[in-house]
PDB file of C-alpha atoms in Angstrom:
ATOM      1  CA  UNK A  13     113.863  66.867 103.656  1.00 96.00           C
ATOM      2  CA  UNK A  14     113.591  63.336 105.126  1.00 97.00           C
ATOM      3  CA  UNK A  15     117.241  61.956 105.685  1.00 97.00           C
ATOM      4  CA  UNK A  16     117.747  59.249 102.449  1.00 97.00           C
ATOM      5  CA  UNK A  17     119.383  56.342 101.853  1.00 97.00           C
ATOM      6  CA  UNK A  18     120.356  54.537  98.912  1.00 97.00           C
ATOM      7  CA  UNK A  19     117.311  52.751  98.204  1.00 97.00           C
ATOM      8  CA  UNK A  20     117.139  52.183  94.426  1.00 97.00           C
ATOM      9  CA  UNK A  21     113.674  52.266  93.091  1.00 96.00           C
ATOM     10  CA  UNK A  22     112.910  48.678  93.842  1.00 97.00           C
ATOM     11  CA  UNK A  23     113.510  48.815  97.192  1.00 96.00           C
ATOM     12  CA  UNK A  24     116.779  47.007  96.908  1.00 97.00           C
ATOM     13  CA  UNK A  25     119.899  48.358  98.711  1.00 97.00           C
ATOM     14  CA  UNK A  26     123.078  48.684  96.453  1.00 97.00           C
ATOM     15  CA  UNK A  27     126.163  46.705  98.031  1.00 96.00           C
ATOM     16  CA  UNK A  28     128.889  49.227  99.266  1.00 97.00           C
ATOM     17  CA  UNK A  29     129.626  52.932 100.178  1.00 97.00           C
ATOM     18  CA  UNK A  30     130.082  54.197  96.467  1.00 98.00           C
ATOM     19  CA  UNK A  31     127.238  52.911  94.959  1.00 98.00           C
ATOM     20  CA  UNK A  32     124.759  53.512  98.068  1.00 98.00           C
ATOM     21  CA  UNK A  33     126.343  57.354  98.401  1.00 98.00           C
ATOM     22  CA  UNK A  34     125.869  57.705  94.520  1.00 98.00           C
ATOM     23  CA  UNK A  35     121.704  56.066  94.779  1.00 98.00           C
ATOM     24  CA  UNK A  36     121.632  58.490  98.155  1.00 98.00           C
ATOM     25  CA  UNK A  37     122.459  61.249  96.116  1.00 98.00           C
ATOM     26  CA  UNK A  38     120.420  60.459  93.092  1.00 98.00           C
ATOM     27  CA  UNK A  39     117.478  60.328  95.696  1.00 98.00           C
ATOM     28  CA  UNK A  40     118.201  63.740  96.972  1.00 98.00           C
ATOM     29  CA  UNK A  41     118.140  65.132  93.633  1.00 98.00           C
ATOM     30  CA  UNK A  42     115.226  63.350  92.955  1.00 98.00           C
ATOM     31  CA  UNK A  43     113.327  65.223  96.306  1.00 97.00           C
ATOM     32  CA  UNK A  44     114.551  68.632  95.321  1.00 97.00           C
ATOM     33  CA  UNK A  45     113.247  67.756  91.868  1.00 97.00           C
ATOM     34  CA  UNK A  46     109.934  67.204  92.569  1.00 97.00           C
ATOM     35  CA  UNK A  47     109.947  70.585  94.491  1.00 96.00           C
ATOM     36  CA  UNK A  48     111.447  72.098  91.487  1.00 96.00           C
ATOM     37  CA  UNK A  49     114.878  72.302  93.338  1.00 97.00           C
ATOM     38  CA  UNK A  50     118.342  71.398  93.024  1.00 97.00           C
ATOM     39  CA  UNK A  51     121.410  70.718  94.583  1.00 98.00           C
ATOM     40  CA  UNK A  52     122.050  74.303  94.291  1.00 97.00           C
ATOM     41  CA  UNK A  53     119.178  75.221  96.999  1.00 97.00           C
ATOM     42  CA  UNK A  54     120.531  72.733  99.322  1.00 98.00           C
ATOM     43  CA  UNK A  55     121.860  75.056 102.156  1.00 98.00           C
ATOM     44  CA  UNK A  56     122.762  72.060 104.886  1.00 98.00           C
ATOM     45  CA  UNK A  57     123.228  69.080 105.264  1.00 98.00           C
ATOM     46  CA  UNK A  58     123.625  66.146 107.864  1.00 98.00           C
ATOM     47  CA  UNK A  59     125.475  63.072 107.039  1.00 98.00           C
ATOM     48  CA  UNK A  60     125.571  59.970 108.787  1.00 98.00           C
ATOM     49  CA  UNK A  61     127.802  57.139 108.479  1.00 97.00           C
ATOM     50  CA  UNK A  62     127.718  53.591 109.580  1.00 97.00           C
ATOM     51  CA  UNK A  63     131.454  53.254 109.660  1.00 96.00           C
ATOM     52  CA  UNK A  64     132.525  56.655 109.883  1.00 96.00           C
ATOM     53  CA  UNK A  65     136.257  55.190 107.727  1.00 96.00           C
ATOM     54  CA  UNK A  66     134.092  54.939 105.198  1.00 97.00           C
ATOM     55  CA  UNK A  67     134.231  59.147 105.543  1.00 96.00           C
ATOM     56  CA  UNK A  68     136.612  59.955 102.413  1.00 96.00           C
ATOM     57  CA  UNK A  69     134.851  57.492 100.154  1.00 97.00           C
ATOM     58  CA  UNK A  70     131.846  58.904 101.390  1.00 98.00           C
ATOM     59  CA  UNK A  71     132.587  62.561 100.166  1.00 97.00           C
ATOM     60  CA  UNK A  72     134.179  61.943  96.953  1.00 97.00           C
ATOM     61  CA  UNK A  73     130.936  60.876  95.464  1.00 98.00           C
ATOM     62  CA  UNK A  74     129.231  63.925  97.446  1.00 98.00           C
ATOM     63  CA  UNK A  75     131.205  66.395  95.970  1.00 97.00           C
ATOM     64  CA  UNK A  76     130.475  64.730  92.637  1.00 97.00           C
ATOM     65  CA  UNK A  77     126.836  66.783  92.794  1.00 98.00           C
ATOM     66  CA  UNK A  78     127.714  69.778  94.320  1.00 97.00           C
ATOM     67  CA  UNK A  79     129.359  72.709  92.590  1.00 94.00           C
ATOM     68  CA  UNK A  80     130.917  75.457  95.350  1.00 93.00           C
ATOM     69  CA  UNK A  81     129.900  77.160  97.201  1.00 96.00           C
ATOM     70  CA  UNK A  82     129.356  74.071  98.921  1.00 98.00           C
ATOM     71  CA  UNK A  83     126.485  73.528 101.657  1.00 98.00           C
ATOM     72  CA  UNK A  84     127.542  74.013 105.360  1.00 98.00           C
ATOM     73  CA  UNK A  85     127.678  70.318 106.999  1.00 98.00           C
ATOM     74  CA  UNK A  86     128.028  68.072 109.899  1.00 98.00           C
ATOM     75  CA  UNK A  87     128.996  64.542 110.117  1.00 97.00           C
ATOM     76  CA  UNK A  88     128.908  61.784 112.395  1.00 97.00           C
ATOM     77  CA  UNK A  89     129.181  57.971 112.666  1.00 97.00           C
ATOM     78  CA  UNK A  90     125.532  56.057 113.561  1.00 96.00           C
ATOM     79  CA  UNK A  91     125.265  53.018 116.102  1.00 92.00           C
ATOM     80  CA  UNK A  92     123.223  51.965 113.246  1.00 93.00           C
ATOM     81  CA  UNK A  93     120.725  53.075 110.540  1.00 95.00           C
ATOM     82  CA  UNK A  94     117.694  51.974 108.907  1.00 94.00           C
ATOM     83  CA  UNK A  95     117.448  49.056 107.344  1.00 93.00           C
ATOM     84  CA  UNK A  96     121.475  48.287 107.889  1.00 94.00           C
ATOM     85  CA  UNK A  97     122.301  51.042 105.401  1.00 96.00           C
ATOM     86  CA  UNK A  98     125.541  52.560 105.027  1.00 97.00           C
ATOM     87  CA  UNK A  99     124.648  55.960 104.660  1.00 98.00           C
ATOM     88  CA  UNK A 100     121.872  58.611 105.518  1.00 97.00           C
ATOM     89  CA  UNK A 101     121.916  62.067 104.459  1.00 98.00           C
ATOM     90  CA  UNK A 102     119.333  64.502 105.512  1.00 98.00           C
ATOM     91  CA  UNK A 103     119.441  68.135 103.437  1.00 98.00           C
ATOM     92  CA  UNK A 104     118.101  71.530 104.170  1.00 98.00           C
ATOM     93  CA  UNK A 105     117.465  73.366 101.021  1.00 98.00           C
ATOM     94  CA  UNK A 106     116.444  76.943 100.495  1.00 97.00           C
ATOM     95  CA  UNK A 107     112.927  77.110  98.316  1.00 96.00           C
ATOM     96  CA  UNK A 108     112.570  81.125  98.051  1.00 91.00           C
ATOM     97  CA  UNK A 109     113.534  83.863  95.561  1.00 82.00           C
ATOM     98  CA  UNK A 110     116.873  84.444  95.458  1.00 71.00           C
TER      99      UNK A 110
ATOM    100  CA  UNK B  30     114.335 120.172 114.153  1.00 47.00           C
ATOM    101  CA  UNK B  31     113.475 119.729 110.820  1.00 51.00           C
ATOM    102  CA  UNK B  32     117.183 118.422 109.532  1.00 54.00           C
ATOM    103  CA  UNK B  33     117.132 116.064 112.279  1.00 54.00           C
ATOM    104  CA  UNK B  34     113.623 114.742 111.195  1.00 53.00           C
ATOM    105  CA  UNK B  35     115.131 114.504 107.602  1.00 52.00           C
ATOM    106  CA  UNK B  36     117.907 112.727 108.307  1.00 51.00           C
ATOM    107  CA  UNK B  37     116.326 110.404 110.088  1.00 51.00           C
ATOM    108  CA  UNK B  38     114.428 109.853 107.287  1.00 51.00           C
ATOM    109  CA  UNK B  39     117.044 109.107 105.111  1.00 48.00           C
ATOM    110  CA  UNK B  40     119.163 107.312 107.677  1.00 49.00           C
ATOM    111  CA  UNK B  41     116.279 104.691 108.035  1.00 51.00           C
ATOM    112  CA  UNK B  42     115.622 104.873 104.338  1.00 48.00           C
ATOM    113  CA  UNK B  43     119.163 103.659 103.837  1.00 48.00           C
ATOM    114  CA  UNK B  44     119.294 101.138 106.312  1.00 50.00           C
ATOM    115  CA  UNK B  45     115.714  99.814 104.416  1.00 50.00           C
ATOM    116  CA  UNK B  46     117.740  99.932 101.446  1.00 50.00           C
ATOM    117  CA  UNK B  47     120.506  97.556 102.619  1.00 50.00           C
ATOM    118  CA  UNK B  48     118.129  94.768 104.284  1.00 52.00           C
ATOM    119  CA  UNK B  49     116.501  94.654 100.657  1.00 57.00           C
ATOM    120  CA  UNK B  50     119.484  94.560  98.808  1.00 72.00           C
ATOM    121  CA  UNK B  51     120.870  91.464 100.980  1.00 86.00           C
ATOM    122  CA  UNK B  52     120.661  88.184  99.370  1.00 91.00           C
ATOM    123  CA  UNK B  53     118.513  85.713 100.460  1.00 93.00           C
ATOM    124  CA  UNK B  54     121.247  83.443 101.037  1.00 95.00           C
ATOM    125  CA  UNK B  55     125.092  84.152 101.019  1.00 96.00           C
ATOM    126  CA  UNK B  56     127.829  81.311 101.707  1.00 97.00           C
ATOM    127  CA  UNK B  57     131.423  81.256 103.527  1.00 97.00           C
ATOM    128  CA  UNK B  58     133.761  79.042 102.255  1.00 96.00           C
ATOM    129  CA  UNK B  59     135.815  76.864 104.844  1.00 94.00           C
ATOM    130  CA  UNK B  60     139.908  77.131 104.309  1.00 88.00           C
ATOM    131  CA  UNK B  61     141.299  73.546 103.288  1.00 86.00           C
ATOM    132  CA  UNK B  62     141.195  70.678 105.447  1.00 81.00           C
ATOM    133  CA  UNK B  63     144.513  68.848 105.865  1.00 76.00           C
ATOM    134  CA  UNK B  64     145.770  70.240 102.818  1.00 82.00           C
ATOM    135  CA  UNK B  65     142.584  69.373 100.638  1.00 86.00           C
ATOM    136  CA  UNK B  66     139.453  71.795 100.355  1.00 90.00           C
ATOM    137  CA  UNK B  67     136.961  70.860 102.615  1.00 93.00           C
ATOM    138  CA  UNK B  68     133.692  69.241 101.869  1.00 96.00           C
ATOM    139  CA  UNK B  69     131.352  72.222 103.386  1.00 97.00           C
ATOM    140  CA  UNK B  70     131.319  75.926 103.980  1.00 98.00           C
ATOM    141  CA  UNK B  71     132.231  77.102 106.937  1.00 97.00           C
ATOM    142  CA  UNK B  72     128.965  79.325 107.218  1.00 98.00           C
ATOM    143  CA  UNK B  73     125.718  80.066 105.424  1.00 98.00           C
ATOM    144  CA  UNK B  74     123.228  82.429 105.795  1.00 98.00           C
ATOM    145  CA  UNK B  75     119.878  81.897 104.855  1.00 97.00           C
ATOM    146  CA  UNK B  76     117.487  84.896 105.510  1.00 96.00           C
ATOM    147  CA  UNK B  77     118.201  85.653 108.942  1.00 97.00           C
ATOM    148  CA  UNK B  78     119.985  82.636 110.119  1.00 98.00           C
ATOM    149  CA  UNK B  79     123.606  81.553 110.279  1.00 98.00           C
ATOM    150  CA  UNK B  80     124.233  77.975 109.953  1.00 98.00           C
ATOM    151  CA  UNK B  81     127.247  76.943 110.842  1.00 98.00           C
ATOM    152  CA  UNK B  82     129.182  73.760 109.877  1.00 98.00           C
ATOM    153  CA  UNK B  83     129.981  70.841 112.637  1.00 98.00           C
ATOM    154  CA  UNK B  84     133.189  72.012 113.705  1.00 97.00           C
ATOM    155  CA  UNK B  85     136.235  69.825 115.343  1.00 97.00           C
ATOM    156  CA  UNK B  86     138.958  70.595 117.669  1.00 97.00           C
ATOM    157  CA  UNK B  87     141.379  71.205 115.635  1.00 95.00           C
ATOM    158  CA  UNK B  88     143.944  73.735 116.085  1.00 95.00           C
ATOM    159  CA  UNK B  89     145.247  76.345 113.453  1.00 90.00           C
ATOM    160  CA  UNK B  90     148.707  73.961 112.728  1.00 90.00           C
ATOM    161  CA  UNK B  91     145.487  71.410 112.265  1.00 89.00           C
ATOM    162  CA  UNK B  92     146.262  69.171 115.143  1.00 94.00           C
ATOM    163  CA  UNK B  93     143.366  67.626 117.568  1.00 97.00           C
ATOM    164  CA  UNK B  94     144.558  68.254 121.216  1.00 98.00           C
ATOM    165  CA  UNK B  95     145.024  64.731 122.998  1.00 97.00           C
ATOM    166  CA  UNK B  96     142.354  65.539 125.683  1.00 98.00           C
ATOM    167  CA  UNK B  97     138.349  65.550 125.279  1.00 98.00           C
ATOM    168  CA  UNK B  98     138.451  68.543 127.714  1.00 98.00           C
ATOM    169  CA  UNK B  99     141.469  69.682 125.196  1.00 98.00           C
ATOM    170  CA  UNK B 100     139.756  69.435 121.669  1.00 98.00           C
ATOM    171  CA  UNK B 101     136.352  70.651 123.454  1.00 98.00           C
ATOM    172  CA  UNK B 102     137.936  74.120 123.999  1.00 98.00           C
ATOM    173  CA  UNK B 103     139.454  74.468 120.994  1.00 98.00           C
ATOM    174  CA  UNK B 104     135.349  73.335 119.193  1.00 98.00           C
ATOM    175  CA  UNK B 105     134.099  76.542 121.323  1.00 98.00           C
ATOM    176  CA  UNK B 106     137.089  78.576 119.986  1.00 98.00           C
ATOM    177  CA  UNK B 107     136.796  77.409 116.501  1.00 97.00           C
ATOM    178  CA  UNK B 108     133.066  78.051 116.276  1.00 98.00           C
ATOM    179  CA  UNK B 109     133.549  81.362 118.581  1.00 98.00           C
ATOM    180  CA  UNK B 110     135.792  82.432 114.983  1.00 97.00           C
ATOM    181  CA  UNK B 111     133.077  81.306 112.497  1.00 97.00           C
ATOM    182  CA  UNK B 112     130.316  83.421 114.678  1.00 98.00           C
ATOM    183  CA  UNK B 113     132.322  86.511 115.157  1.00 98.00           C
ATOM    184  CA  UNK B 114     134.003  86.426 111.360  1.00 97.00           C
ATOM    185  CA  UNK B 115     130.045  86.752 110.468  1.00 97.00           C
ATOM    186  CA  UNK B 116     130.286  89.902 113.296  1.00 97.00           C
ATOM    187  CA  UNK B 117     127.951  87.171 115.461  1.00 98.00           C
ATOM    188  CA  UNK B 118     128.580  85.974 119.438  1.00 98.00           C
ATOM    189  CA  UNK B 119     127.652  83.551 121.625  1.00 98.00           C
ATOM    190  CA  UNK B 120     124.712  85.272 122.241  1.00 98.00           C
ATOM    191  CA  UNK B 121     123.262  84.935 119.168  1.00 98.00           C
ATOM    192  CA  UNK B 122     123.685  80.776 118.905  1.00 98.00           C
ATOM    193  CA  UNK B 123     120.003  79.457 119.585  1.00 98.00           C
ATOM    194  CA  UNK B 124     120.342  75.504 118.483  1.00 98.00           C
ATOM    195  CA  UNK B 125     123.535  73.767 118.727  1.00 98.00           C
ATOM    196  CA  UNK B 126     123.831  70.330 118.115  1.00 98.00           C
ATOM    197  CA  UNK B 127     126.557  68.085 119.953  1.00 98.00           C
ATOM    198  CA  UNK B 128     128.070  64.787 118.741  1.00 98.00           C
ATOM    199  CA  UNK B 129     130.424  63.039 121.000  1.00 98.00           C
ATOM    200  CA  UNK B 130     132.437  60.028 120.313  1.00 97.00           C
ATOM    201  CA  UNK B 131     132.148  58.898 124.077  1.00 96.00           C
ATOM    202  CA  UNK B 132     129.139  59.856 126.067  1.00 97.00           C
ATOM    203  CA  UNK B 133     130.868  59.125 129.168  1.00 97.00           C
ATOM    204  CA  UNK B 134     132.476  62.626 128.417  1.00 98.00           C
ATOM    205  CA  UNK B 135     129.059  64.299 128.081  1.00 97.00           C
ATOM    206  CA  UNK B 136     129.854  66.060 131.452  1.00 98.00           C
ATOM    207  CA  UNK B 137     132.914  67.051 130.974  1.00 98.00           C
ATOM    208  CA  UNK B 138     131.460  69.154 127.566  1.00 98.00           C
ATOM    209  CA  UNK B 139     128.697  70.570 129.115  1.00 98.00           C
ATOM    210  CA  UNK B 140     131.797  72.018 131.894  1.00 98.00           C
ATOM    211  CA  UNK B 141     133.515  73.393 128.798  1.00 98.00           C
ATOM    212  CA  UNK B 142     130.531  74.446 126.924  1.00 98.00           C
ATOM    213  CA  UNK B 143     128.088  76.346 129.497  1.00 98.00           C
ATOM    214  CA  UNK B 144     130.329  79.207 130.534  1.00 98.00           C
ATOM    215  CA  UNK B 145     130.558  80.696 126.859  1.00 98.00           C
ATOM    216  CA  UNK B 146     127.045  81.152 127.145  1.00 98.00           C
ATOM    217  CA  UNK B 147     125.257  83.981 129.422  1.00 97.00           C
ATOM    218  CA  UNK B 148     123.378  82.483 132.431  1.00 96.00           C
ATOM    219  CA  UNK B 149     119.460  82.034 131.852  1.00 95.00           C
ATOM    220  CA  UNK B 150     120.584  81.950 127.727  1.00 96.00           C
ATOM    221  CA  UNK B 151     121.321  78.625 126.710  1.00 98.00           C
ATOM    222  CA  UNK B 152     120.475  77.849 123.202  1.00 98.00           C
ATOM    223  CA  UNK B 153     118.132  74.884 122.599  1.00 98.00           C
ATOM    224  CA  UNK B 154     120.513  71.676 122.329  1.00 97.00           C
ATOM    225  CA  UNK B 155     120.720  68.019 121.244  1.00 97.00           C
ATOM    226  CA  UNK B 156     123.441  65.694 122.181  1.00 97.00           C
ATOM    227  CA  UNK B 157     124.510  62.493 119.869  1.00 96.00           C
ATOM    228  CA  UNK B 158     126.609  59.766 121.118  1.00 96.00           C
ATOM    229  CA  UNK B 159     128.602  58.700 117.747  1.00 96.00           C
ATOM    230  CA  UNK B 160     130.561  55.953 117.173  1.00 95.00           C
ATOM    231  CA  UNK B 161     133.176  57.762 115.259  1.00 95.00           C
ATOM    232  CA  UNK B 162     133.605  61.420 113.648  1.00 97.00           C
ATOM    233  CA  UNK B 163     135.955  63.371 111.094  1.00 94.00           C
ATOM    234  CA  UNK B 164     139.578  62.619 111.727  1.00 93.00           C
ATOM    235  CA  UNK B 165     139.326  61.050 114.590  1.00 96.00           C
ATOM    236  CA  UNK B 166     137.733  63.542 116.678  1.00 98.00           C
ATOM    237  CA  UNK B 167     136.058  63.320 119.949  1.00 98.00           C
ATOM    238  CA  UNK B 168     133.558  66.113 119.783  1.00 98.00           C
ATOM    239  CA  UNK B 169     131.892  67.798 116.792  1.00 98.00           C
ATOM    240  CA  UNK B 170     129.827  70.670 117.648  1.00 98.00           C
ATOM    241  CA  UNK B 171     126.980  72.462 115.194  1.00 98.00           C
ATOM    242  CA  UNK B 172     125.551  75.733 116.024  1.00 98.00           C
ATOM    243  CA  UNK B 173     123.148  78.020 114.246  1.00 98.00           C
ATOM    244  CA  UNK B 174     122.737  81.677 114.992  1.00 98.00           C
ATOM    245  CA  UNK B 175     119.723  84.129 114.638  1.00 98.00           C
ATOM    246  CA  UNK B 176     121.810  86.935 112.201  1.00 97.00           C
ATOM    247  CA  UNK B 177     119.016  89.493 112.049  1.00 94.00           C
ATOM    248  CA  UNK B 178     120.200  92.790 111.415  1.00 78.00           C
ATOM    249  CA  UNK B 179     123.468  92.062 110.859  1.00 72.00           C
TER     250      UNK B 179
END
C-alpha cells in the first residue's frame, strides 16, 4: 500500500500526533477494506515520523488496531513529509489463503 | 535397488508433505523493549520470505554502545540472531534497508556492514539519512531474507 497520512475525508489535516496517528490508521483500515483486508493481513510496516519524540505517542494509538502477533516494523524520523504531516505509515499486507 | 527407489519416494513425498502443510505466513514475537512489549515482531514469514524488523544497537542488558562504529556492530549481531533463530545467514539477506541518524557516518557502516556479507553477494540496499530513530539510536538496520526451503 501507498504510505498514508492522516488526511480526513475532506482533505483537512487533524492538529497533533494522536488524532493524525488515529485518521492514519483509520485510512489504513480503510485500504485493506476495500481489498477485503484487515489489519490482520498487514505483515509490515514502515513508519515515519516528523519528530521522531513524538515515537511513544505515536505507537500507543498503533497498537490500538493491532491485536498480536503484531506486524514486523521499522521506524525512522523524516526531514519532512508531505504536506507538513506528522506521520506516514506505509503497510505490507498479505492478500492470499492462509 | 528397488528399496532405495522407494524410499526415495517417500522421502520426497514427505518433504512435499511439509512445504504444504507450512502456513502461508507465521510470526516471531520480539522479547520486551525496555521493560514494555515491543511494538513489532521480531520476524515474519510470508511464503518464502523473512522480514525482519528494523533492528537497533542495543545490547542484551539493553544499552546502545556510545560509538556509531559501536551500536553498528552490535545492529549486524542483533539481526545476525533474528536470521539464524529462523535457521537463516547472511547469505540469505537480499534487501536491507539502512537508516542512519548522521550520514556523515555512512562510511563508517558500510566498513562494519560489508564484511558479514560474502564478496560478489551483497544484497540490494537503500540508505536513509533520518533525523532521529527509536531510543536514540544512530543506526537502524532492516533486512529481509529469501527463506525457501527452510
Amino acid at each position: 500500500m501507498s504510505g498514508q497520512m492522516g488526511f480526513r475525508e475532506d482533505g483537512s489535516l487533524p492538529v497533533g500526533m494522536e488524532e493524525q496517528a488515529r485518521q492514519t490508521m483509520e485510512n489504513i483500515r480503510a485500504v485493506l477494506a476495500s481489498a477485503g483486508l484487515k489489519f490482520s493481513s498487514v505483515f509490515h510496516c514502515t513508519v515515519m515520523l516528523s519528530d521522531m519524540s513524538q515515537w511513544a505517542a505515536f505507537n500507543e494509538v498503533y497498537l490500538e488496531y493491532f491485536s498480536e502477533p503484531l506486524p514486523t516494523r521499522s521506524a525512522f524520523g523524516a526531514n519532512g513529509l508531505a504536506l507538513g504531516g506528522l506521520v506516514e505509515l506505509e503497510c505490507q499486507a498479505y492478500a492470499g489463503s492462509r | 535397488m528397488k528399496y532405495a527407489i522407494g524410499m526415495a519416494m517417500l522421502l520426497s513425498a514427505a518433504a512435499a508433505n511439509a512445504q504444504a502443510a507450512r502456513p502461508a505466513a507465521e510470526y516471531f514475537p520480539a522479547p520486551a523493549l525496555n521493560g514494555r512489549p515491543a511494538p513489532f515482531s521480531s520476524a515474519v514469514r510470508v511464503g518464502d520470505v523473512l522480514y525482519l524488523s528494523g533492528a537497533i544497537g542495543v545490547t542484551p542488558d539493553g544499552k546502545l554502545p556510545e560509538t556509531f562504529e559501536g551500536q553498528a556492530k552490535q545492529t549486524m549481531e542483533n539481526v545476525g540472531a533474528a536470521l539464524k533463530a529462523r535457521g537463516l545467514g547472511w547469505g540469505d539477506v537480499f534487501k536491507c534497508t539502512v537508516f542512519i541518524a548522521d550520514m556523515k557516518n555512512w562510511p563508517a557502516f558500510n566498513a562494519v556492514y560489508v564484511p558479514y556479507f560474502q564478496p560478489g553477494k551483497l544484497p540490494a540496499r537503500s540508505a536513509v539519512g533520518s533525523a532521529g530513530l527509536a531510543l536514540g539510536a544512530q543506526l537502524e538496520l532492516e533486512c529481509i531474507a529469501y527463506a525457501g526451503g527452510k
